[in-house]
C-alpha cells in the first residue's frame, strides 16, 4: 500500500514539473522569439539589441520612480499625514511616468522598424499588434467579463447609456 501511494505521489510530482516546464506564455511579447522570426543579420541584430536595452533601461528607471511615489503615498496614508498637494503631485508624476513608458515603447518600435526590410516589417508589425494582449493583465483577465465595463465594450449603445 505504501509503495502504491509513494509511486502515485512521485508520478504527480513528475507530471507537475513536466507541465510547468511546458507552460505556454501565450501572446507574451518576447524579444528573443521575435529576433529568431525576423532572421536579422549581424548589424540589424546589434541595432535591435541596442534599441531594446536602451528602452528597457529607461522603463526600469521610470518604473522605479513610480514605485517610490506609490511608497510615499502609502506612507502618507499609514501615518495619517495626507498632504493634498503632495498627493496630487505624486499621482500626477506617476501618470506622466506611465505615459513616458508608453511613449518609449512606441519610439522603440519605430526605431526598430526603420532598421528592418519589408518582410521583417510585416513580422514586426504582427508582434507589435499582439504586444499588449497578454502581458500585465493578470492570469484570468477578462474571462468572466465582470468588472467596470461588465462586457459592454462591444455594445457601444448600452455603454453610452450606462455612462449617462
GROMACS .gro file of C-alpha atoms in nm:
model
  164
    1UNK     CA    1   0.000   0.000   0.000
    2UNK     CA    2   0.283   0.238   0.089
    3UNK     CA    3   0.455   0.166  -0.241
    4UNK     CA    4   0.142   0.248  -0.436
    5UNK     CA    5   0.092   0.576  -0.251
    6UNK     CA    6   0.459   0.673  -0.289
    7UNK     CA    7   0.457   0.588  -0.658
    8UNK     CA    8   0.139   0.793  -0.709
    9UNK     CA    9   0.293   1.093  -0.531
   10UNK     CA   10   0.613   1.059  -0.736
   11UNK     CA   11   0.410   1.038  -1.056
   12UNK     CA   12   0.212   1.350  -0.965
   13UNK     CA   13   0.530   1.544  -0.884
   14UNK     CA   14   0.694   1.442  -1.210
   15UNK     CA   15   0.380   1.538  -1.401
   16UNK     CA   16   0.363   1.876  -1.230
   17UNK     CA   17   0.727   1.953  -1.308
   18UNK     CA   18   0.683   1.845  -1.670
   19UNK     CA   19   0.371   2.056  -1.715
   20UNK     CA   20   0.538   2.358  -1.559
   21UNK     CA   21   0.835   2.321  -1.796
   22UNK     CA   22   0.596   2.314  -2.093
   23UNK     CA   23   0.396   2.616  -1.981
   24UNK     CA   24   0.280   2.833  -2.269
   25UNK     CA   25   0.310   3.203  -2.206
   26UNK     CA   26   0.056   3.292  -2.472
   27UNK     CA   27   0.099   3.613  -2.667
   28UNK     CA   28   0.360   3.746  -2.432
   29UNK     CA   29   0.597   3.973  -2.624
   30UNK     CA   30   0.941   3.809  -2.615
   31UNK     CA   31   1.224   3.981  -2.796
   32UNK     CA   32   1.425   3.661  -2.826
   33UNK     CA   33   1.143   3.488  -3.012
   34UNK     CA   34   1.088   3.787  -3.236
   35UNK     CA   35   1.458   3.806  -3.321
   36UNK     CA   36   1.451   3.445  -3.438
   37UNK     CA   37   1.144   3.504  -3.654
   38UNK     CA   38   1.287   3.821  -3.808
   39UNK     CA   39   1.604   3.650  -3.935
   40UNK     CA   40   1.816   3.955  -3.860
   41UNK     CA   41   2.166   3.997  -3.999
   42UNK     CA   42   2.451   4.084  -3.759
   43UNK     CA   43   2.422   4.463  -3.788
   44UNK     CA   44   2.043   4.451  -3.755
   45UNK     CA   45   2.071   4.227  -3.451
   46UNK     CA   46   2.315   4.466  -3.282
   47UNK     CA   47   2.091   4.766  -3.354
   48UNK     CA   48   1.786   4.572  -3.238
   49UNK     CA   49   1.955   4.477  -2.910
   50UNK     CA   50   2.091   4.828  -2.851
   51UNK     CA   51   1.748   4.984  -2.903
   52UNK     CA   52   1.579   4.721  -2.687
   53UNK     CA   53   1.826   4.758  -2.398
   54UNK     CA   54   1.808   5.139  -2.410
   55UNK     CA   55   1.429   5.116  -2.391
   56UNK     CA   56   1.438   4.863  -2.104
   57UNK     CA   57   1.682   5.078  -1.908
   58UNK     CA   58   1.455   5.381  -1.946
   59UNK     CA   59   1.148   5.178  -1.846
   60UNK     CA   60   1.321   5.034  -1.539
   61UNK     CA   61   1.412   5.383  -1.419
   62UNK     CA   62   1.057   5.509  -1.474
   63UNK     CA   63   0.903   5.207  -1.301
   64UNK     CA   64   1.136   5.257  -1.005
   65UNK     CA   65   1.019   5.618  -0.979
   66UNK     CA   66   0.656   5.503  -0.991
   67UNK     CA   67   0.720   5.254  -0.710
   68UNK     CA   68   0.892   5.520  -0.498
   69UNK     CA   69   0.595   5.752  -0.544
   70UNK     CA   70   0.349   5.475  -0.453
   71UNK     CA   71   0.551   5.405  -0.141
   72UNK     CA   72   0.546   5.773  -0.044
   73UNK     CA   73   0.167   5.781  -0.088
   74UNK     CA   74   0.127   5.467   0.120
   75UNK     CA   75   0.347   5.612   0.392
   76UNK     CA   76   0.134   5.929   0.400
   77UNK     CA   77  -0.180   5.718   0.432
   78UNK     CA   78  -0.042   5.494   0.707
   79UNK     CA   79   0.090   5.790   0.907
   80UNK     CA   80  -0.240   5.972   0.853
   81UNK     CA   81  -0.047   6.277   0.730
   82UNK     CA   82  -0.211   6.331   0.391
   83UNK     CA   83  -0.087   6.644   0.218
   84UNK     CA   84  -0.328   6.709  -0.069
   85UNK     CA   85  -0.080   6.895  -0.287
   86UNK     CA   86   0.189   6.630  -0.234
   87UNK     CA   87  -0.061   6.352  -0.306
   88UNK     CA   88  -0.167   6.518  -0.632
   89UNK     CA   89   0.196   6.581  -0.723
   90UNK     CA   90   0.288   6.214  -0.671
   91UNK     CA   91  -0.013   6.076  -0.859
   92UNK     CA   92   0.042   6.319  -1.148
   93UNK     CA   93   0.409   6.219  -1.161
   94UNK     CA   94   0.306   5.853  -1.182
   95UNK     CA   95   0.064   5.928  -1.465
   96UNK     CA   96   0.337   6.116  -1.653
   97UNK     CA   97   0.582   5.831  -1.598
   98UNK     CA   98   0.332   5.576  -1.732
   99UNK     CA   99   0.283   5.795  -2.038
  100UNK     CA  100   0.661   5.815  -2.083
  101UNK     CA  101   0.683   5.435  -2.067
  102UNK     CA  102   0.418   5.401  -2.336
  103UNK     CA  103   0.584   5.668  -2.549
  104UNK     CA  104   0.922   5.497  -2.511
  105UNK     CA  105   0.767   5.170  -2.628
  106UNK     CA  106   0.630   5.338  -2.940
  107UNK     CA  107   0.962   5.517  -3.005
  108UNK     CA  108   1.148   5.188  -2.976
  109UNK     CA  109   0.908   5.019  -3.216
  110UNK     CA  110   0.951   5.298  -3.473
  111UNK     CA  111   1.330   5.291  -3.439
  112UNK     CA  112   1.347   4.915  -3.482
  113UNK     CA  113   1.102   4.929  -3.772
  114UNK     CA  114   1.340   5.165  -3.958
  115UNK     CA  115   1.617   4.902  -3.940
  116UNK     CA  116   1.410   4.619  -4.093
  117UNK     CA  117   1.342   4.520  -4.454
  118UNK     CA  118   0.991   4.480  -4.598
  119UNK     CA  119   0.940   4.114  -4.496
  120UNK     CA  120   1.079   4.173  -4.149
  121UNK     CA  121   0.849   4.473  -4.102
  122UNK     CA  122   0.544   4.251  -4.156
  123UNK     CA  123   0.657   4.012  -3.881
  124UNK     CA  124   0.749   4.303  -3.653
  125UNK     CA  125   0.411   4.474  -3.703
  126UNK     CA  126   0.226   4.150  -3.623
  127UNK     CA  127   0.414   4.110  -3.296
  128UNK     CA  128   0.366   4.472  -3.201
  129UNK     CA  129  -0.009   4.442  -3.256
  130UNK     CA  130  -0.019   4.148  -3.011
  131UNK     CA  131   0.218   4.304  -2.761
  132UNK     CA  132  -0.043   4.414  -2.509
  133UNK     CA  133  -0.275   4.116  -2.541
  134UNK     CA  134  -0.146   3.906  -2.255
  135UNK     CA  135   0.130   4.054  -2.051
  136UNK     CA  136   0.042   4.257  -1.746
  137UNK     CA  137  -0.328   4.185  -1.744
  138UNK     CA  138  -0.325   3.906  -1.493
  139UNK     CA  139  -0.381   3.536  -1.520
  140UNK     CA  140  -0.757   3.546  -1.560
  141UNK     CA  141  -0.805   3.886  -1.723
  142UNK     CA  142  -1.146   3.934  -1.882
  143UNK     CA  143  -1.252   3.569  -1.859
  144UNK     CA  144  -1.563   3.631  -1.656
  145UNK     CA  145  -1.644   3.966  -1.820
  146UNK     CA  146  -1.705   4.110  -1.474
  147UNK     CA  147  -1.573   4.440  -1.356
  148UNK     CA  148  -1.607   4.800  -1.459
  149UNK     CA  149  -1.731   4.766  -1.815
  150UNK     CA  150  -1.918   4.440  -1.747
  151UNK     CA  151  -1.886   4.329  -2.106
  152UNK     CA  152  -2.041   4.641  -2.257
  153UNK     CA  153  -1.732   4.742  -2.454
  154UNK     CA  154  -1.858   4.550  -2.756
  155UNK     CA  155  -2.203   4.709  -2.727
  156UNK     CA  156  -2.147   5.085  -2.761
  157UNK     CA  157  -2.513   5.186  -2.726
  158UNK     CA  158  -2.553   5.016  -2.389
  159UNK     CA  159  -2.220   5.151  -2.273
  160UNK     CA  160  -2.324   5.503  -2.369
  161UNK     CA  161  -2.646   5.466  -2.169
  162UNK     CA  162  -2.451   5.332  -1.874
  163UNK     CA  163  -2.225   5.639  -1.873
  164UNK     CA  164  -2.512   5.891  -1.898
   0.00000   0.00000   0.00000
